[in-house]
Amino acid sequence: ELYNYATSDIISDSKPLDDLMWLSLLSQLNVTLLQCLKNFKKVKSLVLQNSSTASERICVLASLIQLILDPYFRTIEGFVVLIFKEWGEPRNPKNKLWTDFVMFIHFVYNMLYHNPNVFGFNEDFLHFILDEVHNVG
């Protein structure tokens, strides 16, 4: 269902993402996220740098890393703070960042699904956030 938000007709004038492209983006981001977390475990610090392959996803990576490393961001209050800190004011769904934001929420949903006890919110909260941001546009 979260995929439908990202592939809806309201995303800019570009053609909607197809299933294979969406899964490929998620897979690439997952590999990069795991690499970042492994590096953090080794050296206890992390620097995210824009590159030609990840520059558009840097906000997703930064948000996910903070969510994983700091339990505060897994509370309702902390999650809202994280969104405003990394994503700014709610974006217009026609904005290019909309797909990245939905990708972030998609990852959070999967983490929530597999680890519900470490989050202070549920799936309904994620749907509420997407609906609110979507209705801003």
PDB file of N, CA and C in Angstrom, residues 47 67 83 107-108 117:
ATOM      1  N   VAL A  47      30.181   9.453   8.370  1.00  0.00           N
ATOM      2  CA  VAL A  47      30.082  10.633   7.527  1.00  0.00           C
ATOM      3  C   VAL A  47      29.352  10.220   6.266  1.00  0.00           C
ATOM      4  N   LEU A  67      17.289   6.774  13.029  1.00  0.00           N
ATOM      5  CA  LEU A  67      16.193   5.971  13.573  1.00  0.00           C
ATOM      6  C   LEU A  67      16.721   4.671  14.181  1.00  0.00           C
ATOM      7  N   ILE A  83      11.509  13.813  11.270  1.00  0.00           N
ATOM      8  CA  ILE A  83      10.937  14.207   9.969  1.00  0.00           C
ATOM      9  C   ILE A  83      11.172  15.687   9.708  1.00  0.00           C
ATOM     10  N   PHE A 107      10.708   1.900   4.462  1.00  0.00           N
ATOM     11  CA  PHE A 107      11.723   1.237   5.279  1.00  0.00           C
ATOM     12  C   PHE A 107      11.290   1.194   6.746  1.00  0.00           C
ATOM     13  N   VAL A 108      10.760   2.308   7.237  1.00  0.00           N
ATOM     14  CA  VAL A 108      10.310   2.356   8.630  1.00  0.00           C
ATOM     15  C   VAL A 108       9.209   1.329   8.854  1.00  0.00           C
ATOM     16  N   ASN A 117       8.150  -4.073  18.910  1.00  0.00           N
ATOM     17  CA  ASN A 117       8.366  -3.716  20.317  1.00  0.00           C
ATOM     18  C   ASN A 117       9.383  -2.597  20.523  1.00  0.00           C
TER      19      ASN A 117
END
